[in-house]
C-alpha cells in the first residue's frame, strides 16, 4: 500500500503533525509503528522524505492505515549513499527542513500540534547550521516565541529544566534569580494550562550535594534559590526547596510534589529514564502550539533493524492529543 500525498484537508478532527527527524535514525520506524494507533485518534500529517518512509515500510513488511494519514514529501534526501544508522550532513539538513516546514503548516492552520521524532544536532550542525542547539530553541525562533520552557515527564514524574543543553561546568554561572523566577512562573502556568492542576505543588532542587548544607558546600542555594522561593511564595504558595536532588525527586515520585525544577539536564533525565523510559515525553511550553517528542535520541546503532521501541513516541503523541482536548493530568 502506498501513502497518499497531500490529500484534500479535512478539519473534522485534530490534525497531528509529525516530523520524521533524522531520516537515518529511528524516526521512520517509530512513526510507522505508531501510525495504526494514532490514525484512529487523529488525522496524522507526516513531514519527511516519502521514499525513506516507504523503504521502512518494506523493511518491516508493514501495512499502513487506510484513513487519516497524509504525507508532506519534502524530497530532501538523495537515495545514493543513504544507509539507516549512518547520518550524513544532508540528513541533518533534511531534518532541519522538516521542522521548519511543520511550523509553516501550523501557521497555515493545516496542523494543530507537532510531535518531533529525534534528530542529530551533530548532523544538523555539519550541514552548516552552526548555531543549532536543538528542537526547543529552533521552534521558539521559528514561531516567534519569547519564552519557552522544556518540561520532561513520564507517568511518575514531571520536571522543568532551568538550564538545557549547556556544558556541566557552565551550569553554576548560568543560574541567576531572574532565570529561576521566570522558570518557576512558567512551570506553574504550564501545570495549570496544559495539565489541569488548580494548585500545583512545586519543588526546586539544590545544585550542590545536600543542597549545600546551608552554605557549607556552595552558595547558590542561599544566595539565589532561597530568595526566589521566598519571594514567589508570597504570590503563588506551594513552592518548596531547595531540597537535595535525591530527597526532592523521591518526594515527587511519592506524589508529595507535582513538578520538580531541575537545575541541569541530567538531574532530570536520569530519574526519568530509571523510573519509566517507555513513557518519557519532552514537552515545550511557551510555543503558540503544542509540541512534544519522545525522551530518546536517534539511536543510530539500532536504526533500520526493526528493534526500536515506539512507546515513548506514542506517549509523546498521546500527551499532545490530551493537551489539545484539555483532558490531561
PDB file of C-alpha atoms in Angstrom:
ATOM      1  CA  UNK A   1       0.000   0.000   0.000  1.00  0.00           C
ATOM      2  CA  UNK A   2       1.296   3.444  -0.842  1.00  0.00           C
ATOM      3  CA  UNK A   3       0.786   6.638   1.111  1.00  0.00           C
ATOM      4  CA  UNK A   4      -1.459   9.358  -0.251  1.00  0.00           C
ATOM      5  CA  UNK A   5       0.417  12.591  -0.822  1.00  0.00           C
ATOM      6  CA  UNK A   6      -1.233  15.826   0.319  1.00  0.00           C
ATOM      7  CA  UNK A   7      -4.928  14.916   0.033  1.00  0.00           C
ATOM      8  CA  UNK A   8      -7.671  17.492   0.499  1.00  0.00           C
ATOM      9  CA  UNK A   9      -7.542  18.865   4.033  1.00  0.00           C
ATOM     10  CA  UNK A  10     -10.328  17.969   6.419  1.00  0.00           C
ATOM     11  CA  UNK A  11     -10.834  19.785   9.708  1.00  0.00           C
ATOM     12  CA  UNK A  12     -13.338  17.426  11.305  1.00  0.00           C
ATOM     13  CA  UNK A  13     -10.788  16.253  13.883  1.00  0.00           C
ATOM     14  CA  UNK A  14      -7.371  17.045  15.324  1.00  0.00           C
ATOM     15  CA  UNK A  15      -4.620  17.261  12.754  1.00  0.00           C
ATOM     16  CA  UNK A  16      -1.421  15.965  14.333  1.00  0.00           C
ATOM     17  CA  UNK A  17       1.814  16.994  12.645  1.00  0.00           C
ATOM     18  CA  UNK A  18       4.788  14.632  12.892  1.00  0.00           C
ATOM     19  CA  UNK A  19       8.340  15.377  11.757  1.00  0.00           C
ATOM     20  CA  UNK A  20      10.481  12.420  10.717  1.00  0.00           C
ATOM     21  CA  UNK A  21      13.632  13.648  12.447  1.00  0.00           C
ATOM     22  CA  UNK A  22      16.930  12.384  11.082  1.00  0.00           C
ATOM     23  CA  UNK A  23      15.927  10.069   8.218  1.00  0.00           C
ATOM     24  CA  UNK A  24      18.808   7.728   9.052  1.00  0.00           C
ATOM     25  CA  UNK A  25      17.721   7.401  12.680  1.00  0.00           C
ATOM     26  CA  UNK A  26      14.858   5.534  14.326  1.00  0.00           C
ATOM     27  CA  UNK A  27      12.325   8.239  13.456  1.00  0.00           C
ATOM     28  CA  UNK A  28      10.806   6.497  10.400  1.00  0.00           C
ATOM     29  CA  UNK A  29      10.476   3.237  12.332  1.00  0.00           C
ATOM     30  CA  UNK A  30       8.861   4.569  15.496  1.00  0.00           C
ATOM     31  CA  UNK A  31       6.465   6.680  13.450  1.00  0.00           C
ATOM     32  CA  UNK A  32       5.467   3.734  11.293  1.00  0.00           C
ATOM     33  CA  UNK A  33       4.886   1.517  14.320  1.00  0.00           C
ATOM     34  CA  UNK A  34       2.758   4.219  15.955  1.00  0.00           C
ATOM     35  CA  UNK A  35       0.517   5.070  13.000  1.00  0.00           C
ATOM     36  CA  UNK A  36      -2.100   2.298  13.407  1.00  0.00           C
ATOM     37  CA  UNK A  37      -2.939   3.657  16.860  1.00  0.00           C
ATOM     38  CA  UNK A  38      -2.566   7.368  16.108  1.00  0.00           C
ATOM     39  CA  UNK A  39      -4.669   7.310  12.941  1.00  0.00           C
ATOM     40  CA  UNK A  40      -7.596   6.015  14.966  1.00  0.00           C
ATOM     41  CA  UNK A  41      -7.368   9.076  17.185  1.00  0.00           C
ATOM     42  CA  UNK A  42      -6.474  11.934  14.835  1.00  0.00           C
ATOM     43  CA  UNK A  43      -5.642  12.941  11.293  1.00  0.00           C
ATOM     44  CA  UNK A  44      -1.875  12.435  11.040  1.00  0.00           C
ATOM     45  CA  UNK A  45       0.337  14.587   8.821  1.00  0.00           C
ATOM     46  CA  UNK A  46       3.878  13.223   8.452  1.00  0.00           C
ATOM     47  CA  UNK A  47       6.602  15.600   7.246  1.00  0.00           C
ATOM     48  CA  UNK A  48       9.686  13.959   5.781  1.00  0.00           C
ATOM     49  CA  UNK A  49      11.014  12.158   2.720  1.00  0.00           C
ATOM     50  CA  UNK A  50       8.428   9.848   1.230  1.00  0.00           C
ATOM     51  CA  UNK A  51      10.848   7.327  -0.214  1.00  0.00           C
ATOM     52  CA  UNK A  52      12.693   6.886   3.119  1.00  0.00           C
ATOM     53  CA  UNK A  53       9.427   6.133   4.885  1.00  0.00           C
ATOM     54  CA  UNK A  54       8.380   3.745   2.133  1.00  0.00           C
ATOM     55  CA  UNK A  55      11.748   1.994   2.469  1.00  0.00           C
ATOM     56  CA  UNK A  56      10.986   1.424   6.151  1.00  0.00           C
ATOM     57  CA  UNK A  57       7.507   0.119   5.292  1.00  0.00           C
ATOM     58  CA  UNK A  58       9.099  -2.511   3.060  1.00  0.00           C
ATOM     59  CA  UNK A  59      11.843  -3.316   5.554  1.00  0.00           C
ATOM     60  CA  UNK A  60       9.330  -4.015   8.325  1.00  0.00           C
ATOM     61  CA  UNK A  61       6.880  -5.681   5.921  1.00  0.00           C
ATOM     62  CA  UNK A  62       4.271  -3.411   7.402  1.00  0.00           C
ATOM     63  CA  UNK A  63       0.918  -2.075   6.326  1.00  0.00           C
ATOM     64  CA  UNK A  64      -0.409   1.446   6.657  1.00  0.00           C
ATOM     65  CA  UNK A  65      -3.701   2.845   7.915  1.00  0.00           C
ATOM     66  CA  UNK A  66      -6.186   3.442   5.115  1.00  0.00           C
ATOM     67  CA  UNK A  67      -7.612   6.602   6.636  1.00  0.00           C
ATOM     68  CA  UNK A  68      -6.495   9.778   8.400  1.00  0.00           C
ATOM     69  CA  UNK A  69      -2.954   9.750   7.043  1.00  0.00           C
ATOM     70  CA  UNK A  70      -1.154  12.094   4.673  1.00  0.00           C
ATOM     71  CA  UNK A  71       2.465  12.774   3.848  1.00  0.00           C
ATOM     72  CA  UNK A  72       4.215  16.055   3.100  1.00  0.00           C
ATOM     73  CA  UNK A  73       7.108  14.865   0.946  1.00  0.00           C
ATOM     74  CA  UNK A  74       9.970  17.409   1.004  1.00  0.00           C
ATOM     75  CA  UNK A  75      12.347  15.274  -1.122  1.00  0.00           C
ATOM     76  CA  UNK A  76      15.454  16.438   0.704  1.00  0.00           C
ATOM     77  CA  UNK A  77      17.439  13.194   0.885  1.00  0.00           C
ATOM     78  CA  UNK A  78      19.253  11.649  -2.079  1.00  0.00           C
ATOM     79  CA  UNK A  79      18.953   7.891  -2.396  1.00  0.00           C
ATOM     80  CA  UNK A  80      22.613   7.443  -3.304  1.00  0.00           C
ATOM     81  CA  UNK A  81      24.651   6.606  -0.230  1.00  0.00           C
ATOM     82  CA  UNK A  82      21.721   6.547   2.170  1.00  0.00           C
ATOM     83  CA  UNK A  83      22.008   3.978   4.943  1.00  0.00           C
ATOM     84  CA  UNK A  84      19.920   3.687   8.093  1.00  0.00           C
ATOM     85  CA  UNK A  85      22.186   4.250  11.076  1.00  0.00           C
ATOM     86  CA  UNK A  86      24.723   6.379   9.221  1.00  0.00           C
ATOM     87  CA  UNK A  87      23.707  10.031   9.288  1.00  0.00           C
ATOM     88  CA  UNK A  88      25.200  12.458   6.795  1.00  0.00           C
ATOM     89  CA  UNK A  89      25.159  16.255   6.648  1.00  0.00           C
ATOM     90  CA  UNK A  90      22.351  16.147   4.091  1.00  0.00           C
ATOM     91  CA  UNK A  91      20.300  14.024   6.503  1.00  0.00           C
ATOM     92  CA  UNK A  92      20.832  16.652   9.173  1.00  0.00           C
ATOM     93  CA  UNK A  93      19.789  19.359   6.726  1.00  0.00           C
ATOM     94  CA  UNK A  94      16.676  17.373   5.830  1.00  0.00           C
ATOM     95  CA  UNK A  95      15.637  17.036   9.473  1.00  0.00           C
ATOM     96  CA  UNK A  96      16.073  20.789   9.923  1.00  0.00           C
ATOM     97  CA  UNK A  97      13.800  21.498   6.955  1.00  0.00           C
ATOM     98  CA  UNK A  98      11.178  19.030   8.197  1.00  0.00           C
ATOM     99  CA  UNK A  99      10.983  21.054  11.398  1.00  0.00           C
ATOM    100  CA  UNK A 100      10.718  24.395   9.616  1.00  0.00           C
ATOM    101  CA  UNK A 101       8.053  23.042   7.271  1.00  0.00           C
ATOM    102  CA  UNK A 102       5.964  21.757  10.159  1.00  0.00           C
ATOM    103  CA  UNK A 103       5.921  25.239  11.680  1.00  0.00           C
ATOM    104  CA  UNK A 104       4.708  26.621   8.356  1.00  0.00           C
ATOM    105  CA  UNK A 105       1.945  24.015   8.289  1.00  0.00           C
ATOM    106  CA  UNK A 106       0.853  25.203  11.708  1.00  0.00           C
ATOM    107  CA  UNK A 107       0.946  28.847  10.610  1.00  0.00           C
ATOM    108  CA  UNK A 108      -1.319  27.913   7.710  1.00  0.00           C
ATOM    109  CA  UNK A 109      -3.775  26.109  10.025  1.00  0.00           C
ATOM    110  CA  UNK A 110      -3.002  22.725   8.489  1.00  0.00           C
ATOM    111  CA  UNK A 111      -1.916  21.071  11.738  1.00  0.00           C
ATOM    112  CA  UNK A 112      -2.753  21.700  15.382  1.00  0.00           C
ATOM    113  CA  UNK A 113       0.326  20.269  17.114  1.00  0.00           C
ATOM    114  CA  UNK A 114       3.811  18.993  16.296  1.00  0.00           C
ATOM    115  CA  UNK A 115       5.360  15.756  17.516  1.00  0.00           C
ATOM    116  CA  UNK A 116       9.030  15.605  16.614  1.00  0.00           C
ATOM    117  CA  UNK A 117      10.995  12.415  16.036  1.00  0.00           C
ATOM    118  CA  UNK A 118      14.660  12.592  17.118  1.00  0.00           C
ATOM    119  CA  UNK A 119      17.246  14.423  15.051  1.00  0.00           C
ATOM    120  CA  UNK A 120      21.022  14.653  15.373  1.00  0.00           C
ATOM    121  CA  UNK A 121      22.389  18.032  16.459  1.00  0.00           C
ATOM    122  CA  UNK A 122      25.781  16.981  15.119  1.00  0.00           C
ATOM    123  CA  UNK A 123      24.345  16.225  11.672  1.00  0.00           C
ATOM    124  CA  UNK A 124      22.351  19.464  11.568  1.00  0.00           C
ATOM    125  CA  UNK A 125      25.426  21.491  12.502  1.00  0.00           C
ATOM    126  CA  UNK A 126      27.589  19.638   9.987  1.00  0.00           C
ATOM    127  CA  UNK A 127      25.104  20.771   7.314  1.00  0.00           C
ATOM    128  CA  UNK A 128      26.013  24.378   8.048  1.00  0.00           C
ATOM    129  CA  UNK A 129      23.503  25.319  10.729  1.00  0.00           C
ATOM    130  CA  UNK A 130      26.265  26.073  13.216  1.00  0.00           C
ATOM    131  CA  UNK A 131      24.059  27.806  15.790  1.00  0.00           C
ATOM    132  CA  UNK A 132      21.541  24.986  16.008  1.00  0.00           C
ATOM    133  CA  UNK A 133      21.174  23.810  19.626  1.00  0.00           C
ATOM    134  CA  UNK A 134      18.028  21.685  19.418  1.00  0.00           C
ATOM    135  CA  UNK A 135      14.340  21.407  18.654  1.00  0.00           C
ATOM    136  CA  UNK A 136      13.282  23.688  21.501  1.00  0.00           C
ATOM    137  CA  UNK A 137      15.317  26.715  20.504  1.00  0.00           C
ATOM    138  CA  UNK A 138      14.651  26.268  16.777  1.00  0.00           C
ATOM    139  CA  UNK A 139      10.889  26.042  17.268  1.00  0.00           C
ATOM    140  CA  UNK A 140      10.905  29.070  19.543  1.00  0.00           C
ATOM    141  CA  UNK A 141      12.750  31.133  16.938  1.00  0.00           C
ATOM    142  CA  UNK A 142      10.598  29.880  14.050  1.00  0.00           C
ATOM    143  CA  UNK A 143       7.329  30.625  15.836  1.00  0.00           C
ATOM    144  CA  UNK A 144       8.365  33.897  17.441  1.00  0.00           C
ATOM    145  CA  UNK A 145       8.006  32.584  20.997  1.00  0.00           C
ATOM    146  CA  UNK A 146       9.646  34.865  23.557  1.00  0.00           C
ATOM    147  CA  UNK A 147       9.949  32.462  26.487  1.00  0.00           C
ATOM    148  CA  UNK A 148       9.881  28.684  26.325  1.00  0.00           C
ATOM    149  CA  UNK A 149      10.136  26.011  28.963  1.00  0.00           C
ATOM    150  CA  UNK A 150      11.466  22.490  28.496  1.00  0.00           C
ATOM    151  CA  UNK A 151       9.413  20.029  30.511  1.00  0.00           C
ATOM    152  CA  UNK A 152      10.337  16.359  30.735  1.00  0.00           C
ATOM    153  CA  UNK A 153       7.891  13.842  32.125  1.00  0.00           C
ATOM    154  CA  UNK A 154       6.838  10.255  32.384  1.00  0.00           C
ATOM    155  CA  UNK A 155       3.973   8.511  34.155  1.00  0.00           C
ATOM    156  CA  UNK A 156       5.673   9.031  37.531  1.00  0.00           C
ATOM    157  CA  UNK A 157       7.452  12.398  37.416  1.00  0.00           C
ATOM    158  CA  UNK A 158       7.347  15.860  35.863  1.00  0.00           C
ATOM    159  CA  UNK A 159      10.410  18.099  35.562  1.00  0.00           C
ATOM    160  CA  UNK A 160      11.062  21.543  34.203  1.00  0.00           C
ATOM    161  CA  UNK A 161      14.654  22.388  33.279  1.00  0.00           C
ATOM    162  CA  UNK A 162      16.266  25.617  34.413  1.00  0.00           C
ATOM    163  CA  UNK A 163      19.221  25.103  32.065  1.00  0.00           C
ATOM    164  CA  UNK A 164      19.058  22.910  28.990  1.00  0.00           C
ATOM    165  CA  UNK A 165      21.829  21.851  26.628  1.00  0.00           C
ATOM    166  CA  UNK A 166      24.864  23.538  28.130  1.00  0.00           C
ATOM    167  CA  UNK A 167      28.149  22.191  29.466  1.00  0.00           C
ATOM    168  CA  UNK A 168      28.053  20.986  33.044  1.00  0.00           C
ATOM    169  CA  UNK A 169      30.885  23.323  34.014  1.00  0.00           C
ATOM    170  CA  UNK A 170      28.716  26.251  32.848  1.00  0.00           C
ATOM    171  CA  UNK A 171      25.649  25.404  34.932  1.00  0.00           C
ATOM    172  CA  UNK A 172      26.555  27.268  38.127  1.00  0.00           C
ATOM    173  CA  UNK A 173      27.309  30.517  36.307  1.00  0.00           C
ATOM    174  CA  UNK A 174      24.082  30.205  34.275  1.00  0.00           C
ATOM    175  CA  UNK A 175      21.887  30.118  37.374  1.00  0.00           C
ATOM    176  CA  UNK A 176      20.534  33.508  38.466  1.00  0.00           C
ATOM    177  CA  UNK A 177      17.487  34.885  40.233  1.00  0.00           C
ATOM    178  CA  UNK A 178      15.811  36.244  37.111  1.00  0.00           C
ATOM    179  CA  UNK A 179      16.015  32.977  35.163  1.00  0.00           C
ATOM    180  CA  UNK A 180      14.881  30.889  38.112  1.00  0.00           C
ATOM    181  CA  UNK A 181      11.926  33.166  38.845  1.00  0.00           C
ATOM    182  CA  UNK A 182      10.857  33.066  35.200  1.00  0.00           C
ATOM    183  CA  UNK A 183      11.216  29.288  35.110  1.00  0.00           C
ATOM    184  CA  UNK A 184       9.060  28.767  38.189  1.00  0.00           C
ATOM    185  CA  UNK A 185       6.313  31.081  36.933  1.00  0.00           C
ATOM    186  CA  UNK A 186       6.261  29.396  33.517  1.00  0.00           C
ATOM    187  CA  UNK A 187       6.219  25.961  35.146  1.00  0.00           C
ATOM    188  CA  UNK A 188       3.217  26.838  37.294  1.00  0.00           C
ATOM    189  CA  UNK A 189       1.410  28.228  34.234  1.00  0.00           C
ATOM    190  CA  UNK A 190       2.165  25.047  32.280  1.00  0.00           C
ATOM    191  CA  UNK A 191       0.808  22.851  35.075  1.00  0.00           C
ATOM    192  CA  UNK A 192      -2.411  24.842  35.181  1.00  0.00           C
ATOM    193  CA  UNK A 193      -2.985  25.399  31.475  1.00  0.00           C
ATOM    194  CA  UNK A 194      -1.777  22.141  29.958  1.00  0.00           C
ATOM    195  CA  UNK A 195      -2.115  19.584  32.756  1.00  0.00           C
ATOM    196  CA  UNK A 196      -5.168  20.864  34.619  1.00  0.00           C
ATOM    197  CA  UNK A 197      -3.680  21.403  38.076  1.00  0.00           C
ATOM    198  CA  UNK A 198      -5.511  24.055  40.087  1.00  0.00           C
ATOM    199  CA  UNK A 199      -2.901  24.485  42.850  1.00  0.00           C
ATOM    200  CA  UNK A 200       0.311  22.785  41.695  1.00  0.00           C
ATOM    201  CA  UNK A 201       2.979  21.921  44.257  1.00  0.00           C
ATOM    202  CA  UNK A 202       6.482  22.692  43.012  1.00  0.00           C
ATOM    203  CA  UNK A 203       9.883  21.804  44.439  1.00  0.00           C
ATOM    204  CA  UNK A 204      13.207  23.313  43.383  1.00  0.00           C
ATOM    205  CA  UNK A 205      16.257  21.066  43.623  1.00  0.00           C
ATOM    206  CA  UNK A 206      19.562  22.237  45.007  1.00  0.00           C
ATOM    207  CA  UNK A 207      22.626  22.489  42.813  1.00  0.00           C
ATOM    208  CA  UNK A 208      25.185  21.242  45.316  1.00  0.00           C
ATOM    209  CA  UNK A 209      25.347  17.988  47.293  1.00  0.00           C
ATOM    210  CA  UNK A 210      22.887  18.069  50.218  1.00  0.00           C
ATOM    211  CA  UNK A 211      21.570  21.360  48.787  1.00  0.00           C
ATOM    212  CA  UNK A 212      24.858  22.880  50.098  1.00  0.00           C
ATOM    213  CA  UNK A 213      24.247  22.017  53.800  1.00  0.00           C
ATOM    214  CA  UNK A 214      23.193  25.612  54.390  1.00  0.00           C
ATOM    215  CA  UNK A 215      26.121  27.137  52.572  1.00  0.00           C
ATOM    216  CA  UNK A 216      28.926  24.788  53.578  1.00  0.00           C
ATOM    217  CA  UNK A 217      29.295  23.129  50.140  1.00  0.00           C
ATOM    218  CA  UNK A 218      28.243  26.037  47.927  1.00  0.00           C
ATOM    219  CA  UNK A 219      26.461  29.366  47.863  1.00  0.00           C
ATOM    220  CA  UNK A 220      23.854  29.060  45.086  1.00  0.00           C
ATOM    221  CA  UNK A 221      21.127  27.721  47.384  1.00  0.00           C
ATOM    222  CA  UNK A 222      21.339  30.546  49.935  1.00  0.00           C
ATOM    223  CA  UNK A 223      22.116  33.413  47.567  1.00  0.00           C
ATOM    224  CA  UNK A 224      19.859  32.553  44.603  1.00  0.00           C
ATOM    225  CA  UNK A 225      17.362  29.768  45.138  1.00  0.00           C
ATOM    226  CA  UNK A 226      16.005  30.527  48.623  1.00  0.00           C
ATOM    227  CA  UNK A 227      15.376  34.260  47.976  1.00  0.00           C
ATOM    228  CA  UNK A 228      13.423  33.452  44.789  1.00  0.00           C
ATOM    229  CA  UNK A 229      11.309  30.809  46.542  1.00  0.00           C
ATOM    230  CA  UNK A 230      10.570  33.169  49.433  1.00  0.00           C
ATOM    231  CA  UNK A 231       9.547  35.935  47.029  1.00  0.00           C
ATOM    232  CA  UNK A 232       7.277  33.784  44.875  1.00  0.00           C
ATOM    233  CA  UNK A 233       5.609  32.029  47.805  1.00  0.00           C
ATOM    234  CA  UNK A 234       4.065  35.366  48.736  1.00  0.00           C
ATOM    235  CA  UNK A 235       2.257  35.242  45.384  1.00  0.00           C
ATOM    236  CA  UNK A 236       1.713  31.597  44.448  1.00  0.00           C
ATOM    237  CA  UNK A 237       2.331  29.422  47.551  1.00  0.00           C
ATOM    238  CA  UNK A 238       3.161  25.686  47.433  1.00  0.00           C
ATOM    239  CA  UNK A 239       6.743  26.327  46.251  1.00  0.00           C
ATOM    240  CA  UNK A 240       9.306  24.295  48.174  1.00  0.00           C
ATOM    241  CA  UNK A 241      13.070  23.880  48.313  1.00  0.00           C
ATOM    242  CA  UNK A 242      15.850  23.929  47.708  1.00  0.00           C
ATOM    243  CA  UNK A 243      15.933  20.232  48.514  1.00  0.00           C
ATOM    244  CA  UNK A 244      18.794  17.832  47.838  1.00  0.00           C
ATOM    245  CA  UNK A 245      18.155  16.221  44.465  1.00  0.00           C
ATOM    246  CA  UNK A 246      17.743  12.709  45.857  1.00  0.00           C
ATOM    247  CA  UNK A 247      15.274  13.846  48.520  1.00  0.00           C
ATOM    248  CA  UNK A 248      13.252  16.120  46.228  1.00  0.00           C
ATOM    249  CA  UNK A 249      12.942  13.613  43.407  1.00  0.00           C
ATOM    250  CA  UNK A 250      11.959  10.805  45.746  1.00  0.00           C
ATOM    251  CA  UNK A 251       9.291  13.009  47.327  1.00  0.00           C
ATOM    252  CA  UNK A 252       7.921  13.874  43.882  1.00  0.00           C
ATOM    253  CA  UNK A 253       7.880  10.190  42.973  1.00  0.00           C
ATOM    254  CA  UNK A 254       5.803   9.641  46.121  1.00  0.00           C
ATOM    255  CA  UNK A 255       3.350  12.324  44.880  1.00  0.00           C
ATOM    256  CA  UNK A 256       4.257  14.917  47.520  1.00  0.00           C
ATOM    257  CA  UNK A 257       5.070  17.365  44.708  1.00  0.00           C
ATOM    258  CA  UNK A 258       3.511  17.743  41.259  1.00  0.00           C
ATOM    259  CA  UNK A 259       6.582  19.047  39.466  1.00  0.00           C
ATOM    260  CA  UNK A 260      10.320  19.332  40.061  1.00  0.00           C
ATOM    261  CA  UNK A 261      12.534  22.192  38.870  1.00  0.00           C
ATOM    262  CA  UNK A 262      15.838  20.591  37.880  1.00  0.00           C
ATOM    263  CA  UNK A 263      18.833  22.879  37.560  1.00  0.00           C
ATOM    264  CA  UNK A 264      20.552  20.948  34.789  1.00  0.00           C
ATOM    265  CA  UNK A 265      19.805  18.362  32.137  1.00  0.00           C
ATOM    266  CA  UNK A 266      20.863  15.057  33.706  1.00  0.00           C
ATOM    267  CA  UNK A 267      19.377  15.950  37.088  1.00  0.00           C
ATOM    268  CA  UNK A 268      16.042  15.248  35.377  1.00  0.00           C
ATOM    269  CA  UNK A 269      16.901  12.725  32.672  1.00  0.00           C
ATOM    270  CA  UNK A 270      18.462  10.091  34.907  1.00  0.00           C
ATOM    271  CA  UNK A 271      15.470   9.625  37.254  1.00  0.00           C
ATOM    272  CA  UNK A 272      13.035   9.825  34.348  1.00  0.00           C
ATOM    273  CA  UNK A 273      14.730   7.060  32.424  1.00  0.00           C
ATOM    274  CA  UNK A 274      15.207   4.939  35.542  1.00  0.00           C
ATOM    275  CA  UNK A 275      11.563   5.153  36.606  1.00  0.00           C
ATOM    276  CA  UNK A 276       9.873   4.705  33.215  1.00  0.00           C
ATOM    277  CA  UNK A 277      11.839   5.008  29.994  1.00  0.00           C
ATOM    278  CA  UNK A 278       8.926   3.932  27.795  1.00  0.00           C
ATOM    279  CA  UNK A 279       6.542   6.675  28.946  1.00  0.00           C
ATOM    280  CA  UNK A 280       9.080   9.518  28.734  1.00  0.00           C
ATOM    281  CA  UNK A 281       7.985  12.713  26.957  1.00  0.00           C
ATOM    282  CA  UNK A 282       9.615  16.059  26.188  1.00  0.00           C
ATOM    283  CA  UNK A 283       7.091  18.929  26.152  1.00  0.00           C
ATOM    284  CA  UNK A 284       7.864  22.517  25.156  1.00  0.00           C
ATOM    285  CA  UNK A 285       5.686  25.077  26.914  1.00  0.00           C
ATOM    286  CA  UNK A 286       5.511  28.673  25.692  1.00  0.00           C
ATOM    287  CA  UNK A 287       5.206  27.936  21.989  1.00  0.00           C
ATOM    288  CA  UNK A 288       1.982  29.073  20.281  1.00  0.00           C
ATOM    289  CA  UNK A 289       1.258  25.404  19.561  1.00  0.00           C
ATOM    290  CA  UNK A 290       1.619  22.095  21.404  1.00  0.00           C
ATOM    291  CA  UNK A 291       4.938  20.355  20.773  1.00  0.00           C
ATOM    292  CA  UNK A 292       6.095  17.053  22.230  1.00  0.00           C
ATOM    293  CA  UNK A 293       8.748  14.463  21.451  1.00  0.00           C
ATOM    294  CA  UNK A 294       9.945  11.090  22.748  1.00  0.00           C
ATOM    295  CA  UNK A 295      12.532  11.082  25.504  1.00  0.00           C
ATOM    296  CA  UNK A 296      15.302   9.463  23.485  1.00  0.00           C
ATOM    297  CA  UNK A 297      17.619  10.221  20.599  1.00  0.00           C
ATOM    298  CA  UNK A 298      18.236   8.963  17.092  1.00  0.00           C
ATOM    299  CA  UNK A 299      19.611   5.577  18.248  1.00  0.00           C
ATOM    300  CA  UNK A 300      21.714   5.160  15.116  1.00  0.00           C
ATOM    301  CA  UNK A 301      23.070   1.869  16.465  1.00  0.00           C
ATOM    302  CA  UNK A 302      19.687   0.154  16.000  1.00  0.00           C
ATOM    303  CA  UNK A 303      18.183   2.297  13.217  1.00  0.00           C
ATOM    304  CA  UNK A 304      16.720   0.290  10.364  1.00  0.00           C
ATOM    305  CA  UNK A 305      16.912  -3.012  12.251  1.00  0.00           C
ATOM    306  CA  UNK A 306      13.306  -3.202  13.394  1.00  0.00           C
ATOM    307  CA  UNK A 307      14.395  -3.081  17.051  1.00  0.00           C
ATOM    308  CA  UNK A 308      13.243   0.432  18.000  1.00  0.00           C
ATOM    309  CA  UNK A 309      10.694   0.754  20.802  1.00  0.00           C
ATOM    310  CA  UNK A 310       7.989   3.221  19.817  1.00  0.00           C
ATOM    311  CA  UNK A 311       6.383   3.501  23.269  1.00  0.00           C
ATOM    312  CA  UNK A 312       7.960   6.864  24.118  1.00  0.00           C
ATOM    313  CA  UNK A 313       6.903   8.289  20.755  1.00  0.00           C
ATOM    314  CA  UNK A 314       3.353   7.089  21.324  1.00  0.00           C
ATOM    315  CA  UNK A 315       3.409   8.636  24.791  1.00  0.00           C
ATOM    316  CA  UNK A 316       4.528  11.936  23.254  1.00  0.00           C
ATOM    317  CA  UNK A 317       1.740  11.873  20.687  1.00  0.00           C
ATOM    318  CA  UNK A 318      -0.866  10.918  23.289  1.00  0.00           C
ATOM    319  CA  UNK A 319       0.320  13.761  25.529  1.00  0.00           C
ATOM    320  CA  UNK A 320      -0.121  16.226  22.666  1.00  0.00           C
ATOM    321  CA  UNK A 321      -3.608  14.920  21.885  1.00  0.00           C
ATOM    322  CA  UNK A 322      -4.677  15.113  25.524  1.00  0.00           C
ATOM    323  CA  UNK A 323      -3.404  18.662  25.788  1.00  0.00           C
ATOM    324  CA  UNK A 324      -5.337  19.667  22.694  1.00  0.00           C
ATOM    325  CA  UNK A 325      -8.511  18.266  24.160  1.00  0.00           C
ATOM    326  CA  UNK A 326      -7.665  19.637  27.631  1.00  0.00           C
ATOM    327  CA  UNK A 327      -8.088  16.299  29.323  1.00  0.00           C
ATOM    328  CA  UNK A 328      -4.507  15.867  30.506  1.00  0.00           C
ATOM    329  CA  UNK A 329      -3.398  15.380  34.072  1.00  0.00           C
TER     330      UNK A 329
END
